[in-house]
Coordinates of C-alpha atoms in Angstrom, one line a residue:
X268 CA 19.9 8.2 -13.2
X269 CA 17.4 10.9 -13.8
X270 CA 14.1 9.7 -12.3
X271 CA 10.6 11.3 -12.1
X272 CA 8.1 10.3 -9.5
X273 CA 4.4 11.1 -9.9
X274 CA 3.2 11.7 -6.4
X275 CA 6.1 11.2 -4.1
X276 CA 4.7 11.9 -0.6
X277 CA 2.5 8.8 0.1
X278 CA 3.1 5.9 2.5
X279 CA 5.2 4.1 -0.1
X280 CA 6.5 6.8 -2.3
X281 CA 8.0 8.9 0.5
X282 CA 10.3 6.1 1.5
X283 CA 11.3 5.6 -2.2
X284 CA 11.9 9.4 -2.6
X285 CA 14.1 9.5 0.4
X286 CA 16.1 6.4 -0.7
X287 CA 16.6 7.7 -4.3
X288 CA 17.7 11.2 -3.1
X289 CA 20.1 9.7 -0.5
X290 CA 21.6 7.4 -3.2
X291 CA 22.6 10.4 -5.3
X292 CA 20.1 10.1 -8.2
X293 CA 18.8 13.2 -10.0
X294 CA 15.2 13.0 -8.6
X295 CA 12.2 15.0 -9.8
X296 CA 8.8 14.9 -8.2
X297 CA 5.7 16.1 -9.8
X298 CA 2.7 16.9 -7.5
X299 CA 0.6 19.8 -6.3
X300 CA 3.2 20.7 -3.7
X301 CA 0.9 20.3 -0.6
X302 CA 3.1 18.0 1.4
X303 CA 6.6 18.3 -0.1
X304 CA 8.1 19.7 3.2
X305 CA 8.7 16.1 4.4
X306 CA 11.2 15.6 1.6
X307 CA 14.8 16.6 1.1
X308 CA 15.4 20.1 -0.2
X309 CA 17.8 19.0 -3.0
X310 CA 14.9 17.1 -4.7
X311 CA 13.7 19.0 -7.8
X312 CA 9.9 19.7 -7.6
X313 CA 7.6 20.3 -10.5
X314 CA 4.5 21.9 -9.0
X315 CA 1.5 20.9 -11.1
X316 CA -1.6 18.8 -11.1
X317 CA -0.7 15.8 -13.2
X318 CA -4.2 16.0 -14.8
X319 CA -3.3 19.4 -16.3
X320 CA -1.5 17.8 -19.3
X321 CA -0.8 21.1 -21.1
X322 CA 0.9 22.7 -18.0
X323 CA 2.8 19.5 -17.2
X324 CA 4.1 19.2 -20.8
X325 CA 5.2 22.8 -20.8
X326 CA 7.0 22.4 -17.5
X327 CA 8.8 19.3 -18.6
X328 CA 10.0 20.9 -21.8
X329 CA 12.4 18.6 -23.6
X330 CA 13.4 16.7 -20.5
X331 CA 13.7 12.9 -20.7
X332 CA 14.1 10.4 -17.9
X333 CA 15.7 7.0 -17.2
X334 CA 12.6 6.1 -15.2
X335 CA 9.1 7.5 -14.6
X336 CA 7.4 6.1 -11.6
X337 CA 3.6 6.3 -11.3
X338 CA 2.4 6.0 -7.7
X339 CA -1.1 7.6 -8.0
X340 CA -2.6 6.0 -11.1
X341 CA -5.8 4.2 -10.1
X342 CA -7.9 4.0 -13.3
X343 CA -7.1 3.4 -17.0
X344 CA -7.7 7.0 -18.2
X345 CA -4.9 8.2 -15.8
X346 CA -2.5 5.7 -17.5
X347 CA -3.7 6.8 -20.9
X348 CA -2.8 10.4 -19.9
X349 CA 0.6 9.2 -18.7
X350 CA 1.3 7.5 -22.0
X351 CA 0.5 10.7 -23.8
X352 CA 2.9 12.7 -21.5
X353 CA 5.8 10.2 -21.2
X354 CA 5.5 7.8 -24.1
X355 CA 8.6 9.3 -25.7
X356 CA 10.3 10.6 -22.6
X357 CA 11.4 7.6 -20.6
X358 CA 13.5 4.5 -20.8
X359 CA 11.3 2.8 -18.2
X360 CA 7.8 3.4 -16.9
X361 CA 7.1 1.8 -13.5
X362 CA 3.5 1.4 -12.5
X363 CA 2.5 0.8 -8.9
X364 CA -0.3 -1.7 -8.9
X365 CA -1.5 -3.7 -5.9
X366 CA -1.1 -7.3 -4.7
X367 CA -4.9 -7.1 -4.0
X368 CA -5.3 -7.7 -7.7
X369 CA -4.3 -11.4 -7.2
X370 CA -7.1 -13.9 -7.5
X371 CA -9.7 -13.9 -4.7
X372 CA -10.2 -16.3 -3.1
X373 CA -6.6 -17.3 -3.3
X374 CA -6.2 -20.6 -5.1
X375 CA -2.8 -21.4 -3.5
X376 CA -1.5 -20.2 -0.1
X377 CA 1.8 -19.1 -1.8
X378 CA 1.3 -16.2 -4.2
X379 CA 3.7 -15.7 -7.2
X380 CA 3.7 -13.2 -10.0
X381 CA 2.1 -16.0 -12.1
X382 CA -1.0 -16.1 -9.8
X383 CA -4.0 -15.1 -11.8
X384 CA -5.4 -11.5 -11.5
X385 CA -9.1 -11.4 -10.5
X386 CA -10.9 -9.7 -7.7
X387 CA -14.7 -9.7 -7.9
X388 CA -15.1 -8.1 -4.5
X389 CA -13.1 -4.8 -4.8
X390 CA -13.4 -2.2 -7.6
X391 CA -10.1 -0.7 -6.6
X392 CA -8.3 -4.0 -7.5
X393 CA -10.3 -4.5 -10.7
X394 CA -9.2 -1.0 -11.8
X395 CA -5.6 -1.8 -11.1
X396 CA -5.9 -4.9 -13.2
X397 CA -7.3 -2.9 -16.1
X398 CA -4.4 -0.5 -15.8
X399 CA -1.9 -3.3 -15.9
X400 CA -3.6 -4.9 -18.9
X401 CA -3.5 -1.5 -20.7
X402 CA 0.2 -1.0 -20.1
X403 CA 1.2 -4.6 -21.0
X404 CA -0.7 -4.2 -24.2
X405 CA 1.4 -1.1 -25.0
X406 CA 4.6 -3.1 -24.2
X407 CA 3.6 -6.0 -26.4
X408 CA 2.4 -3.9 -29.4
X409 CA 4.6 -0.8 -29.2
X410 CA 7.5 -1.6 -27.0
X411 CA 6.6 0.8 -24.2
X412 CA 9.1 -0.1 -21.5
X413 CA 6.8 -1.0 -18.7
X414 CA 7.5 -2.5 -15.2
X415 CA 4.6 -3.5 -12.9
X416 CA 5.2 -3.4 -9.2
X417 CA 2.6 -4.9 -6.8
X418 CA 2.9 -3.9 -3.1
X419 CA 0.9 -5.6 -0.5
X420 CA 0.2 -4.1 3.0
X421 CA 3.0 -1.6 3.3
X422 CA 3.4 0.8 6.3
X423 CA 5.6 3.7 7.2
X424 CA 6.4 5.7 10.4
X425 CA 3.1 7.6 10.3
X426 CA 0.7 4.7 9.5
X427 CA -0.2 1.8 11.8
X428 CA -1.3 -1.1 9.5
X429 CA -4.5 -2.9 10.7
X430 CA -7.4 -4.9 9.2
X431 CA -10.5 -3.2 10.7
X432 CA -10.4 0.5 11.1
X433 CA -12.5 3.6 10.3
X434 CA -12.3 6.3 7.7
X435 CA -9.7 8.4 9.6
X436 CA -7.1 5.7 9.8
X437 CA -5.9 3.4 12.6
X438 CA -5.5 5.8 15.6
X439 CA -8.9 5.0 17.1
X440 CA -7.9 1.3 17.3
X441 CA -4.7 2.2 19.0
X442 CA -6.6 4.4 21.4
X443 CA -9.0 1.6 22.2
X444 CA -6.0 -0.6 23.0
X445 CA -4.5 2.1 25.3
X446 CA -7.9 2.5 27.0
X447 CA -8.2 -1.3 27.6
X448 CA -11.1 -1.7 25.2
X449 CA -11.5 -4.8 23.0
X450 CA -10.6 -4.4 19.3
X451 CA -12.4 -6.0 16.4
X452 CA -10.5 -8.6 14.4
X453 CA -12.0 -10.1 11.3
X454 CA -12.5 -13.8 11.3
X455 CA -10.8 -15.7 14.1
X456 CA -7.4 -14.0 13.6
X457 CA -5.6 -17.1 12.4
X458 CA -5.4 -16.3 8.6
X459 CA -1.9 -15.3 7.5
X460 CA -1.0 -11.8 6.3
X461 CA 2.2 -10.0 5.2
X462 CA 3.2 -6.6 6.4
X463 CA 6.0 -4.7 4.7
X464 CA 8.0 -1.8 6.1
X465 CA 8.2 0.9 3.4
X466 CA 12.0 1.2 3.9
X467 CA 12.4 -2.4 2.8
X468 CA 10.0 -1.9 -0.1
X469 CA 12.0 1.2 -1.2
X470 CA 15.3 -0.8 -1.5
X471 CA 13.7 -3.6 -3.6
X472 CA 11.9 -1.0 -5.7
X473 CA 15.1 0.9 -6.5
X474 CA 16.8 -2.3 -7.5
X475 CA 14.3 -2.5 -10.4
X476 CA 15.0 1.0 -11.8
X477 CA 17.3 1.0 -14.8
X478 CA 17.3 -2.8 -14.6
X479 CA 16.9 -4.5 -18.0
X480 CA 15.5 -7.6 -16.4
X481 CA 12.5 -5.6 -15.2
X482 CA 11.2 -4.4 -18.5
X483 CA 7.9 -6.1 -19.5
X484 CA 7.7 -7.8 -16.2
X485 CA 5.6 -7.7 -13.0
X486 CA 7.1 -8.0 -9.5
X487 CA 5.5 -8.0 -6.1
X488 CA 7.6 -6.4 -3.3
X489 CA 6.5 -7.8 0.1
X490 CA 8.1 -9.0 3.2
X491 CA 9.1 -12.7 3.5
X492 CA 7.5 -12.7 7.0
X493 CA 4.0 -14.1 7.3
X494 CA 2.0 -13.4 10.5
X495 CA -1.5 -14.2 11.7
X496 CA -3.7 -11.3 12.4
X497 CA -3.6 -12.3 16.1
X498 CA 0.2 -12.0 16.0
X499 CA -0.1 -8.6 14.3
X500 CA -2.5 -7.1 16.8
X501 CA -0.8 -8.7 19.8
X502 CA 2.6 -7.3 18.6
X503 CA 1.0 -3.8 18.4
X504 CA -0.5 -4.2 21.9
X505 CA 2.8 -5.4 23.3
X506 CA 4.6 -2.4 21.9
X507 CA 2.0 -0.2 23.5
X508 CA 2.3 -2.0 26.8
X509 CA -1.5 -2.7 26.5
X510 CA -3.4 -5.9 27.1
X511 CA -4.4 -7.7 23.9
X512 CA -8.2 -7.9 23.9
X513 CA -9.4 -9.3 20.6
X514 CA -13.1 -9.5 19.6
X515 CA -13.7 -11.7 16.6
X516 CA -16.4 -11.1 14.0
X517 CA -16.7 -12.6 10.5
X518 CA -15.8 -10.4 7.6
X519 CA -19.2 -11.0 6.0
X520 CA -20.9 -9.8 9.1
X521 CA -18.8 -6.7 9.4
X522 CA -19.4 -5.8 5.7
X523 CA -23.2 -6.2 6.2
X524 CA -23.5 -4.0 9.3
X525 CA -21.5 -0.9 8.1
X526 CA -21.0 1.4 5.2
X527 CA -17.2 1.0 5.5
X528 CA -15.8 -0.8 2.4
X529 CA -15.2 -4.1 4.2
X530 CA -16.5 -6.0 1.2
X531 CA -13.5 -4.8 -0.7
X532 CA -10.9 -4.3 1.9
X533 CA -11.7 -7.5 3.9
X534 CA -13.5 -10.1 1.7
X535 CA -11.6 -8.9 -1.4
X536 CA -8.3 -8.6 0.5
X537 CA -7.4 -9.0 4.1
X538 CA -9.7 -11.9 5.0
X539 CA -7.6 -14.0 2.6
X540 CA -4.3 -15.4 3.6
X541 CA -1.5 -13.7 1.7
X542 CA 2.0 -15.3 1.7
X543 CA 4.3 -14.2 -1.1
X544 CA 7.2 -15.9 -3.0
X545 CA 9.7 -13.0 -3.6
X546 CA 12.2 -15.2 -5.5
X547 CA 11.6 -13.4 -8.8
X548 CA 12.5 -10.0 -7.3
X549 CA 15.6 -11.5 -5.7
X550 CA 16.7 -13.0 -9.0
X551 CA 16.3 -9.6 -10.7
X552 CA 18.0 -7.7 -7.8
X553 CA 20.8 -10.0 -6.6
X554 CA 21.8 -9.5 -2.9
X555 CA 18.5 -7.9 -2.0
X556 CA 16.7 -9.1 1.1
X557 CA 14.1 -7.9 3.5
X558 CA 15.7 -6.9 6.8
X559 CA 13.0 -5.3 9.0
X560 CA 10.8 -7.6 11.1
X561 CA 7.3 -6.5 11.9
X562 CA 8.0 -6.1 15.6
X563 CA 10.9 -3.8 14.8
X564 CA 9.2 -1.8 12.2
X565 CA 5.9 -1.3 14.0
X566 CA 7.7 -0.2 17.2
X567 CA 9.3 2.6 15.2
X568 CA 5.9 3.5 13.8
X569 CA 4.2 3.5 17.1
X570 CA 6.9 5.6 18.7
X571 CA 6.5 8.2 16.0
X572 CA 2.7 8.2 16.1
X573 CA 2.6 8.6 19.9
X574 CA 5.0 11.6 19.7
X575 CA 3.1 13.4 16.9
X576 CA -0.4 14.7 17.6
X577 CA -1.1 15.2 13.9
X578 CA -1.0 11.4 13.6
X579 CA -3.7 10.9 16.3
X580 CA -6.9 11.6 14.4
X581 CA -9.9 10.8 16.5
X582 CA -12.8 8.8 14.9
X583 CA -15.7 8.8 17.3
X584 CA -18.1 7.4 14.7
X585 CA -15.9 4.3 14.3
X586 CA -15.4 3.9 18.1
X587 CA -19.2 3.9 18.7
X588 CA -19.7 1.5 15.8
X589 CA -17.2 -1.0 17.4
X590 CA -19.0 -0.8 20.7
X591 CA -22.3 -1.3 19.0
X592 CA -21.1 -4.4 17.0
X593 CA -19.6 -6.0 20.2
X594 CA -22.8 -5.3 22.2
X595 CA -25.0 -6.7 19.5
X596 CA -23.0 -9.9 19.2
X597 CA -22.9 -10.4 23.0
X598 CA -26.7 -9.9 23.1
X599 CA -27.0 -12.5 20.3
X600 CA -25.0 -15.0 22.4
X601 CA -27.3 -14.4 25.4
X602 CA -30.5 -14.9 23.4
X603 CA -29.2 -18.2 21.9
X604 CA -28.0 -19.5 25.2

């Protein structure tokens, strides 16, 4: 198949790009070309800012595609742009939405594609919902061949997935573990969460491309393995050979004492249990199954991060904030007692 990816070098899309290229598809990637060195040389790159519609249209010429995959569309105007560019160029338009769009709080502990979409806590998720609604309206009224894909918390070899971290990513939490410091976990660490290795995601995703059962449908692609946050953090600590030292604080408290977006990322997402029923995906892609357990995938990630300095981005501001939060809560205990 001839496939175009918009983006192509993110946490999820890099794994998809590698998998498609390795499978022999004719793969095009359109982006600004800043990080394409991580991808195979035989991929065909279109160097352009997707927002420059005139330039993109000129570079595409008369090309048409079996599938166009949008990984960096976050608000409706970006999808309106995509429709102008690709409305007559593709047999399938695959939009990467987010499982955070599902109803919060979760009405049932098992999430299916039929779970309502509503998130009053996180603008990011509400924007994704608006994008989905726009595309599905195009499908219903004009036959635009849309497929919606909703990833949950997906990680790759360069990104350690955690709940509470600063603006510079997760390294500072890893460093705290290695230094024997306590790490903050939202709630009491017992809510269930789903982590998905990007390599597993990519295989499920590719099974939907060119698949007639995927047109006009939405699918989430997540692991079948549900873990508590305590298990997630302890697994990471064990892989590091560090002692697991959790410090618990409510999501509401963390959101109220920081300018990090914990209202969205915690209350609107990670503070809720997230267990997914992937049977719809498995019916559409017979034989597909998730193969990488979290303890296996995260060990691969940590090995990579520990060997690559560019992944070890310090965040002194977040580190000091953690110490301040822990000290304040400990002082509160002493005053009450």
